[in-house]
Short mmCIF file of C-alpha atoms in Angstrom, two decimals:
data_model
loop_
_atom_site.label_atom_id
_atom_site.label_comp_id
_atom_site.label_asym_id
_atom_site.label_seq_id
_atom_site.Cartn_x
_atom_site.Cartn_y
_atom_site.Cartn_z
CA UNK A 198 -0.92 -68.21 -3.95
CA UNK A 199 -0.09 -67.39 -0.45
CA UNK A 200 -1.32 -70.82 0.97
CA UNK A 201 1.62 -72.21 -1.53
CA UNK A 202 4.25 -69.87 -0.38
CA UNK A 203 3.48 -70.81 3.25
CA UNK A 204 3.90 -74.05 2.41
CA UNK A 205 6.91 -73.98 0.44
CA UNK A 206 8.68 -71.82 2.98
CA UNK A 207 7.65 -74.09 6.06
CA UNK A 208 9.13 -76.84 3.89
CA UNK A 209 12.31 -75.87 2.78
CA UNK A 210 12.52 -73.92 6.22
CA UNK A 211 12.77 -77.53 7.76
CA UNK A 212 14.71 -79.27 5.07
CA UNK A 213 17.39 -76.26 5.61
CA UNK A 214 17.55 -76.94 9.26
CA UNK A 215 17.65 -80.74 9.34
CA UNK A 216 20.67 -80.67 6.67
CA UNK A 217 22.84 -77.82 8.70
CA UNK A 218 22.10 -79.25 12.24
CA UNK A 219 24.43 -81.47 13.80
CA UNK A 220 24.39 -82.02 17.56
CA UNK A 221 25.90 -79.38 19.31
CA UNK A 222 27.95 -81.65 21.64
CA UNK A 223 30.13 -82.87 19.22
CA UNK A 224 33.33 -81.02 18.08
CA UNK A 225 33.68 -80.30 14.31
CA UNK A 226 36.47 -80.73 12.28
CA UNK A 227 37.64 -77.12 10.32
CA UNK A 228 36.91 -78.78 6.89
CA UNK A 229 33.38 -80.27 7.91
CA UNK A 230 32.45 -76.51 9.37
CA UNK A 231 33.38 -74.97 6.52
CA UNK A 232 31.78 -77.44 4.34
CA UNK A 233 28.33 -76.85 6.55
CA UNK A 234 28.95 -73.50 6.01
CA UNK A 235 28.60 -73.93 2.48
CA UNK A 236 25.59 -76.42 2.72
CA UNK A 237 23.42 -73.77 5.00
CA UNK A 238 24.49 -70.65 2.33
CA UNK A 239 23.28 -72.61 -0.74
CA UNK A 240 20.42 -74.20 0.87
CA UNK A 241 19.64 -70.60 1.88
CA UNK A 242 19.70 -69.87 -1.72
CA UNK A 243 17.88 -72.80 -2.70
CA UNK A 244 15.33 -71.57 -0.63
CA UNK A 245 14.78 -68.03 -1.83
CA UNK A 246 15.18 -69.30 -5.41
CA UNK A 247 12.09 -71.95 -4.79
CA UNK A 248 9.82 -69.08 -3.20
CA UNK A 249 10.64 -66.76 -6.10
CA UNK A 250 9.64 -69.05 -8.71
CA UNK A 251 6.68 -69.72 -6.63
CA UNK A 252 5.17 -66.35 -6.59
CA UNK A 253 6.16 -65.97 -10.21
CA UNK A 254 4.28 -69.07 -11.09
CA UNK A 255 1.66 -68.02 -9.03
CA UNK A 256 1.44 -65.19 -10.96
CA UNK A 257 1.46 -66.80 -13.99
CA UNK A 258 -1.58 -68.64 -13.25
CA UNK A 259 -3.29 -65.75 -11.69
CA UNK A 260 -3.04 -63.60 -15.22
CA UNK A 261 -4.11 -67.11 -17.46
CA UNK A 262 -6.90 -67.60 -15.38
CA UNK A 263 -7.85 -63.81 -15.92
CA UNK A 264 -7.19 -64.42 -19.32
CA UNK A 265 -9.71 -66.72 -19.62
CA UNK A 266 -12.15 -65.11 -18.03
CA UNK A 267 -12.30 -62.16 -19.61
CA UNK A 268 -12.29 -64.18 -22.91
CA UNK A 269 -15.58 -65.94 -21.74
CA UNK A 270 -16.82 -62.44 -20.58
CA UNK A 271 -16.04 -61.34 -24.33
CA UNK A 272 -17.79 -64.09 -25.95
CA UNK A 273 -21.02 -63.81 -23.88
CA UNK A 274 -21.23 -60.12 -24.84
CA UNK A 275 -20.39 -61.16 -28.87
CA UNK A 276 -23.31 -63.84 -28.47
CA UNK A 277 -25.08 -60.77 -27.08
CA UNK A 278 -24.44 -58.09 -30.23
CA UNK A 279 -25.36 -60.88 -32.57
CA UNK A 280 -28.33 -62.33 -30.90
CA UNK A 281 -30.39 -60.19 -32.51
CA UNK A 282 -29.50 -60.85 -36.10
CA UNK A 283 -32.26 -64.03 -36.55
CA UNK A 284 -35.59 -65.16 -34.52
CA UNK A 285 -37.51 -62.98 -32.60
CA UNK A 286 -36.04 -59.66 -30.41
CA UNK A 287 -34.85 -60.17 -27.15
CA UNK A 288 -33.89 -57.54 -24.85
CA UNK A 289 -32.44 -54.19 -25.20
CA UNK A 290 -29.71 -54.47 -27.80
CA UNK A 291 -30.90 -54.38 -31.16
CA UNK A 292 -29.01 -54.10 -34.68
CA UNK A 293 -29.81 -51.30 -37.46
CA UNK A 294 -31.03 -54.28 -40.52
CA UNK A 295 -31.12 -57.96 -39.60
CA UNK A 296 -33.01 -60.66 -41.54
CA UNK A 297 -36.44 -61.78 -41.75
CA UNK A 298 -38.27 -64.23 -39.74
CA UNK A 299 -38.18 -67.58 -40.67
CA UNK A 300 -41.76 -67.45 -41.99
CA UNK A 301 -40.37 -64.82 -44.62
CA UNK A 302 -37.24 -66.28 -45.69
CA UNK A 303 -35.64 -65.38 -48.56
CA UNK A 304 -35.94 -68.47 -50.20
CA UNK A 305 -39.11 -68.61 -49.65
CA UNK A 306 -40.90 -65.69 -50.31
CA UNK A 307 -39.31 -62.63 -52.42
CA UNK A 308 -42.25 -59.79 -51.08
CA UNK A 309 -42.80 -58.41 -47.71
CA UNK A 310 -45.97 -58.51 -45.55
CA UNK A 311 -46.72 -57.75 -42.03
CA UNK A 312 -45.64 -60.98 -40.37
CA UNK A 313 -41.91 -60.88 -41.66
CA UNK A 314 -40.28 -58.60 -39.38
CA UNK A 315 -40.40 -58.75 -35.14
CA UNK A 316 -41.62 -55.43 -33.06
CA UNK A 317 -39.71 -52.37 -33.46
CA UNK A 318 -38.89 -53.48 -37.05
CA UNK A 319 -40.32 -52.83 -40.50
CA UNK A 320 -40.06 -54.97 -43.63
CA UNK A 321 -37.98 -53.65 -46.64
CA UNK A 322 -36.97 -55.00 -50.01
CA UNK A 323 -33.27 -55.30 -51.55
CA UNK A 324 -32.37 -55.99 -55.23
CA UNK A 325 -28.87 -57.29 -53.77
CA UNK A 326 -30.51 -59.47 -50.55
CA UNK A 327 -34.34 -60.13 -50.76
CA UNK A 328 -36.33 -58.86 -48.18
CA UNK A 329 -35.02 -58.27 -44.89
CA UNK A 330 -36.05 -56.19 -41.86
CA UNK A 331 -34.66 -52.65 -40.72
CA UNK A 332 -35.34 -50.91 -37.07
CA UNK A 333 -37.41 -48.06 -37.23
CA UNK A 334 -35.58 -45.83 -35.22
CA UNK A 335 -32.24 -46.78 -35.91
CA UNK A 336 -30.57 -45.94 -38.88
CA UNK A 337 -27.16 -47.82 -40.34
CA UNK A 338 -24.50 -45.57 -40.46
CA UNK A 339 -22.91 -47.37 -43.11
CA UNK A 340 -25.57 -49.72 -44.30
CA UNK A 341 -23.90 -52.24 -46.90
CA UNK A 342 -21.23 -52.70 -44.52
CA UNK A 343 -24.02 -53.62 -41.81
CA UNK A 344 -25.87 -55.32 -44.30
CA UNK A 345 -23.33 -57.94 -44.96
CA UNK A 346 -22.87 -58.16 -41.34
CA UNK A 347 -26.13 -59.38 -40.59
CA UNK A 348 -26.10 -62.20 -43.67
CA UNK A 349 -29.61 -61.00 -44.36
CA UNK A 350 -29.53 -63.69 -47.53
CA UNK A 351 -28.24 -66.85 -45.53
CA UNK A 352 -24.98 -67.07 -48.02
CA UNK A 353 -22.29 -65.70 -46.07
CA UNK A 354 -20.18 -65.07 -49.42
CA UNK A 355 -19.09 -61.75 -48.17
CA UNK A 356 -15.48 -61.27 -46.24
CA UNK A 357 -17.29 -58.90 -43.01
CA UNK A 358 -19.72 -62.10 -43.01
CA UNK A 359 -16.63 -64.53 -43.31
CA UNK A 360 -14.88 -62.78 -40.96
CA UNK A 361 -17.60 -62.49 -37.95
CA UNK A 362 -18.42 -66.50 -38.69
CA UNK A 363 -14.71 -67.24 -38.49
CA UNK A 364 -14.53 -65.24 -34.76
CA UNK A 365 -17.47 -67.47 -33.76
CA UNK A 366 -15.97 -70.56 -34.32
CA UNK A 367 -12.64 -69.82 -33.12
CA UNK A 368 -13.76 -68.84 -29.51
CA UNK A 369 -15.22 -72.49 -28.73
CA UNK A 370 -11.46 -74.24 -29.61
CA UNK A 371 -9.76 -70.68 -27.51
CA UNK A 372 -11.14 -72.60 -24.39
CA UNK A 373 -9.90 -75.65 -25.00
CA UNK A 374 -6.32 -74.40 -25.46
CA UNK A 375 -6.20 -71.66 -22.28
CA UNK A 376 -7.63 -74.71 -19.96
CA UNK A 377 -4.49 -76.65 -21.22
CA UNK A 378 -2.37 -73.93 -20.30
CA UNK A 379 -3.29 -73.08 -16.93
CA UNK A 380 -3.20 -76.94 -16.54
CA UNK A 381 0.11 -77.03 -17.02
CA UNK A 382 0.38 -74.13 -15.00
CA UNK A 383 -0.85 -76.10 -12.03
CA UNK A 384 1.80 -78.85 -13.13
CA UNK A 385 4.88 -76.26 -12.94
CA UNK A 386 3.74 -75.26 -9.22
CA UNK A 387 3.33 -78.92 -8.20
CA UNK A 388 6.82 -79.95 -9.81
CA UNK A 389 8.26 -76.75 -8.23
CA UNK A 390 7.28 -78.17 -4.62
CA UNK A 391 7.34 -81.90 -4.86
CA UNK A 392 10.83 -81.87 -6.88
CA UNK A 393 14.15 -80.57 -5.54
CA UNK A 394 16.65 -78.37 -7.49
CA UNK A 395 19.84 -80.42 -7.71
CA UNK A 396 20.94 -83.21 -10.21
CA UNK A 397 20.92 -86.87 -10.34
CA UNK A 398 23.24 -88.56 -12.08
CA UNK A 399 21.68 -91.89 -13.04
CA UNK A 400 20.21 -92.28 -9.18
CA UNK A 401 23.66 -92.90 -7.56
CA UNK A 402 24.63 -89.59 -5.79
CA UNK A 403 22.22 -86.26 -4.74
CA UNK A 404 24.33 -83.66 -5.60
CA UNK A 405 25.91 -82.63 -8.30
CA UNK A 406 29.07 -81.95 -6.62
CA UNK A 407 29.85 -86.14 -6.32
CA UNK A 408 29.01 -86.95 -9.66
CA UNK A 409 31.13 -88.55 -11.90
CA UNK A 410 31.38 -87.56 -15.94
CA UNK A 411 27.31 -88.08 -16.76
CA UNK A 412 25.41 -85.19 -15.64
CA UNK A 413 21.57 -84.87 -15.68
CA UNK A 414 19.32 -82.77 -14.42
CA UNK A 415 16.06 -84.13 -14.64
CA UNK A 416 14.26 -82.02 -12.12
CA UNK A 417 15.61 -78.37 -13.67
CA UNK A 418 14.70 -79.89 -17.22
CA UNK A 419 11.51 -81.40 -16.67
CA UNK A 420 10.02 -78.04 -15.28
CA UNK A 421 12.03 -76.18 -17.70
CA UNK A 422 9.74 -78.20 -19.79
CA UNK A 423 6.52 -77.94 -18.74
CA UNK A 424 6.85 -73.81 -18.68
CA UNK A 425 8.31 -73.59 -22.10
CA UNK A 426 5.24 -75.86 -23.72
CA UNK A 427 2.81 -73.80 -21.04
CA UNK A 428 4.31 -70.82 -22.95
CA UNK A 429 3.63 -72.41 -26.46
CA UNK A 430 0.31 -73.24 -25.82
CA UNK A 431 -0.66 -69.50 -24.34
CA UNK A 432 0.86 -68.24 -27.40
CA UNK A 433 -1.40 -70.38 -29.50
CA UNK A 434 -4.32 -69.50 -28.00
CA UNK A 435 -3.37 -65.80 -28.05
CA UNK A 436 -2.84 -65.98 -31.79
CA UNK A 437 -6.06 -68.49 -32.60
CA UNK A 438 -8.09 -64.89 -30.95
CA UNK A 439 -6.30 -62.07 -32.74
CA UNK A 440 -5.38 -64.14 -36.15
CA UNK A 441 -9.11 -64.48 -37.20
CA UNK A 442 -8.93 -60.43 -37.25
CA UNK A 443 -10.93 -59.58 -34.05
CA UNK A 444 -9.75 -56.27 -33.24
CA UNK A 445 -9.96 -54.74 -36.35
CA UNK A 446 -13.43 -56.39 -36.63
CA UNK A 447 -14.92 -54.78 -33.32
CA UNK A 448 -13.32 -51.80 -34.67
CA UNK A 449 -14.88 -51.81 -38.51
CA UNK A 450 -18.55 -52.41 -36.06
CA UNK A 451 -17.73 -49.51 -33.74
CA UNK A 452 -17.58 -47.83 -37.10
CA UNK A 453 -20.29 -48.89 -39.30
CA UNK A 454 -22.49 -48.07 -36.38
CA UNK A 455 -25.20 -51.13 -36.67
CA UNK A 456 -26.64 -50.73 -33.61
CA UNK A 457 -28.85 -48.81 -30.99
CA UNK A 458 -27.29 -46.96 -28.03
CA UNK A 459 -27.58 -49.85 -25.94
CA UNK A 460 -25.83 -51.84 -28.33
CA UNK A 461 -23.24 -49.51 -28.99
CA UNK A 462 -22.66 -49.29 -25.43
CA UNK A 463 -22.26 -53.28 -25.02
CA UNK A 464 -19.77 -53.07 -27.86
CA UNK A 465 -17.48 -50.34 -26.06
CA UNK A 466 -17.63 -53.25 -23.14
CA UNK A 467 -16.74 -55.86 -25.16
CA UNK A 468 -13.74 -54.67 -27.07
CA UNK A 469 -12.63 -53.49 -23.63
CA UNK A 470 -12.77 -56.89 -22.50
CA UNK A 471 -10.99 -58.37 -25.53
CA UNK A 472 -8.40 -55.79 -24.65
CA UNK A 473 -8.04 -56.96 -20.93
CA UNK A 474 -7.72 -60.27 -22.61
CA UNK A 475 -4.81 -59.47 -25.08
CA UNK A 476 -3.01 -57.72 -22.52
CA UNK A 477 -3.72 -60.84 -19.07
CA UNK A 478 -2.79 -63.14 -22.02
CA UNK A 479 0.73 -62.04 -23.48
CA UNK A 480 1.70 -61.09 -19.62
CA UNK A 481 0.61 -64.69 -18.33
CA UNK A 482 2.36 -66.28 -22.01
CA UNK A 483 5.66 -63.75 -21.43
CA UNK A 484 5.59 -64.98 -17.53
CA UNK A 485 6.21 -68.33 -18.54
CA UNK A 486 9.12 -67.97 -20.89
CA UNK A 487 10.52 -65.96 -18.49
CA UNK A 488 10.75 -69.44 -15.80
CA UNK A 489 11.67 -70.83 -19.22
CA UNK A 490 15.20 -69.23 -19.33
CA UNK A 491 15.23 -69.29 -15.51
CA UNK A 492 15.61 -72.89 -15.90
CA UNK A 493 17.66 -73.04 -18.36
CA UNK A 494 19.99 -70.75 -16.87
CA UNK A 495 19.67 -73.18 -13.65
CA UNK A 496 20.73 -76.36 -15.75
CA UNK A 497 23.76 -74.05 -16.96
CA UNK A 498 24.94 -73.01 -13.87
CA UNK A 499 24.69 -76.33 -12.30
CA UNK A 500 26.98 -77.71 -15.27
CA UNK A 501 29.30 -75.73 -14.26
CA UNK A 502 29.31 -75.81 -10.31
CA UNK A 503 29.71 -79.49 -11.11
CA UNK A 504 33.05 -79.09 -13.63
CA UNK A 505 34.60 -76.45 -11.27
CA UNK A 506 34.09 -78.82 -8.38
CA UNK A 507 35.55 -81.67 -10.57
CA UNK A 508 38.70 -79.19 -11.22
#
């Protein structure tokens, strides 16, 4: 961010002084002093505009990036809480009931015997599920509610099953969308350096002030552009997270208590996290729409520096 700045300042630093430096020799007319007077003020302005929207930009790609992060922090502790729920135990963080191993399927055997359930486990028999596997020092607070959870019976017919399967699949299409966003992101800066703040009307004349009737402003409008469908986009992916219910899942979890204290710790981290997300994401997508109306408000109020000049 500050490398841009620098740069943008040195730049417009030196377009400011080649445009309002004439050599000092040479007498000047009242009009054309006044009229350089009026250059050096607005590129002054021009210049202090471009650095703002620099450092906002900045900023809006500094809180996206975040964003992202911390939703690939959440999803590796998710993979984490879930881990557990199929194959043999790994580590520390370990669920109240999880199915059977794959030797004791429920659709293949309907009885339990001593090779169906991993260490620190013990096999148990359900009516509802089959056989499945529950820790034996770690009780389900609220065991149905875990139960489902853990899709003990391989069907997934139950909403808290639906619901956790539906997270899953949404986090692999979040990335796609929030590395479009900060992409354009990265376009806005560029377009904010490379192009210059004034209209062109069909190619003929540089400022708007000797145009004739047809105005455009294809500089103001293209980044105008760019932001507004960055915003879109950061919106989407904000609403492809929290749609699916995540919140009030990690919630109904911290609830149901399904999991050891190491578990339950890893889930206070991770619903932290997904909170850091929400809160980098609607900053970085509220950012943008604000350079959204900034442009627009610049394509308004060169319309109308060109009509008064015109009058």
């Amino acid at each position: 961010c500050c490398c841009c700045c620098c740069c943008c300042c040195c730049c417009c630093c030196n377009h400011c002084r080649h445009r309002s430096s004439l050599p000092s020799q040479l007498p000047l007319p009242g009009n054309l002093a006044v009229g350089m007077g009026v250059s050096s003020t607005r590129c002054s302005a021009r210049f202090l505009t471009k650095v703002m929207r620099i450092c906002i930009t900045c900023l809006v790609i500094g809180t996206a990036v975040a964003a992202f992060l911390f939703a690939y922090w959440f999803e590796q502790k998710l993979n984490q809480l879930v881990r557990n729920y199929s194959g043999e135990a790994q580590g520390s963080v370990l669920p109240c009931v999880r199915e059977t191993l794959e030797v004791c399927g429920n659709a293949i055997v309907d009885r339990c015997s001593d090779n169906c359930c991993p260490d620190r486990y013990f096999c148990s028999r359900s009516p509802v599920v089959g056989v499945y596997c529950q820790h034996s020092a770690v009780s389900c607070v609220k065991f149905n509610w875990c139960r489902d959870f853990a899709d003990v019976a391989h069907t997934c017919l139950t909403p808290v099953c639906q619901g956790k399967k539906a997270i899953l699949n949404v986090m692999s299409m979040f990335y796609v969308v929030s590395a479009i966003g900060i992409c354009l992101d990265v376009i806005e800066i560029i377009l904010i350096i490379v192009m210059r703040d004034s209209f062109t009307c069909n190619g003929d004349c540089p400022t708007a002030l000797n145009c004739g009737s047809d105005i455009e402003c294809r500089p103001v409008t293209c980044k105008a552009c760019v932001t507004f469908t960055s915003s879109l986009v950061k919106w989407l992916a904000f609403g492809l997270v929290s749609a699916v219910g995540t919140g009030s899942l990690l919630e109904d979890l911290s609830w149901a208590q399904c999991f050891d204290a190491d578990g339950a710790k890893l889930l206070a981290e991770a619903t932290s996290t997904y909170n850091s997300y929400l809160g980098f994401q609607v900053t970085s997508a509220l950012l943008s729409f604000v350079l959204t109306s900034w442009g627009a408000f610049a394509f308004f109020l060169h319309v109308k520096e060109a009509e008064w000049a015109r009058l």
